Amino acid sequence: VYLSLRLHASGLQVAQVFWGAWLFPYGLVAMRSGVVPRWVGAALLAAGVGCLVASAAALCVPAYWPTVRPVTTLLMAGEVPMIVWLIGWGARDVG
């Protein structure tokens, strides 16, 4: 059972690579669209970097994971401005 739990945790770290990689095109589209502020797209790009660094540290150098985790957690919070923007203000009409 313990082995299964450890493999599940590693699988989540591998999935986080794809979650972080998805944030790069999403952030670029948000920055170039003109529908949301550019800083929201930049925050998404920072969140993508945070996800990739966190998963790389957890998979490749697990000894440094406790050191890297606080910084990457702050970077991954860059997804929150997009959520708040879309719920609070929504997308404005470009046309």
XYZ file of C-alpha atoms in Angstrom:
95
model
C 0.000 0.000 0.000
C 2.815 2.383 0.865
C 4.449 1.786 -2.518
C 1.175 2.584 -4.246
C 0.846 5.829 -2.313
C 4.405 6.859 -3.209
C 3.834 6.061 -6.880
C 0.636 8.096 -6.801
C 2.509 11.090 -5.395
C 5.152 10.776 -8.119
C 2.418 10.541 -10.730
C 0.938 13.798 -9.466
C 4.333 15.459 -9.807
C 4.581 14.236 -13.403
C 1.071 15.572 -14.078
C 2.130 18.927 -12.621
C 4.635 19.249 -15.474
C 1.721 19.298 -17.904
C -0.318 21.654 -15.714
C 2.611 24.073 -15.706
C 3.317 23.698 -19.420
C -0.314 24.534 -20.184
C 0.013 27.863 -18.379
C 2.600 29.174 -20.870
C 0.323 29.363 -23.924
C -2.570 30.449 -21.696
C -0.490 33.321 -20.301
C 0.726 34.362 -23.759
C -2.825 34.405 -25.124
C -3.984 36.414 -22.116
C -1.183 38.954 -22.599
C -1.773 39.388 -26.326
C -5.574 39.357 -26.287
C -6.225 42.805 -24.857
C -9.263 41.374 -23.072
C -7.560 40.963 -19.709
C -4.737 43.098 -18.307
C -1.226 42.138 -19.366
C -0.109 41.650 -15.768
C -2.632 38.799 -15.411
C -0.967 37.003 -18.329
C 2.453 37.637 -16.779
C 1.203 36.124 -13.521
C 0.100 33.025 -15.450
C 3.574 32.740 -16.979
C 5.119 32.995 -13.512
C 2.748 30.273 -12.295
C 3.881 28.063 -15.162
C 7.502 28.534 -14.152
C 6.590 27.732 -10.557
C 4.833 24.496 -11.540
C 7.713 23.321 -13.692
C 10.374 24.152 -11.112
C 8.345 22.508 -8.339
C 7.823 19.301 -10.246
C 11.448 19.207 -11.438
C 12.686 19.658 -7.879
C 10.339 17.008 -6.511
C 11.225 14.466 -9.200
C 14.913 15.117 -9.870
C 16.342 16.456 -6.599
C 13.909 15.582 -3.797
C 16.435 16.659 -1.152
C 15.971 20.300 -2.226
C 12.167 20.093 -2.359
C 11.628 21.621 1.130
C 13.870 24.542 0.163
C 12.222 25.181 -3.195
C 8.614 24.646 -2.115
C 7.902 28.080 -0.506
C 9.126 29.980 -3.566
C 7.300 27.788 -6.056
C 4.107 27.970 -4.000
C 4.210 31.759 -4.244
C 4.801 31.556 -7.991
C 1.959 29.083 -8.468
C -0.372 31.564 -6.802
C -0.136 33.470 -10.100
C -3.185 31.542 -11.310
C -5.395 33.303 -8.771
C -5.490 36.734 -10.516
C -7.014 35.191 -13.651
C -9.705 33.481 -11.591
C -10.472 36.683 -9.699
C -10.463 38.723 -12.903
C -12.871 36.424 -14.713
C -15.243 36.091 -11.760
C -15.090 39.707 -10.602
C -14.864 41.730 -13.792
C -15.212 39.310 -16.653
C -13.862 39.801 -20.108
C -14.575 43.178 -21.627
C -15.657 43.595 -25.219
C -12.761 44.303 -27.556
C -14.878 45.027 -30.651
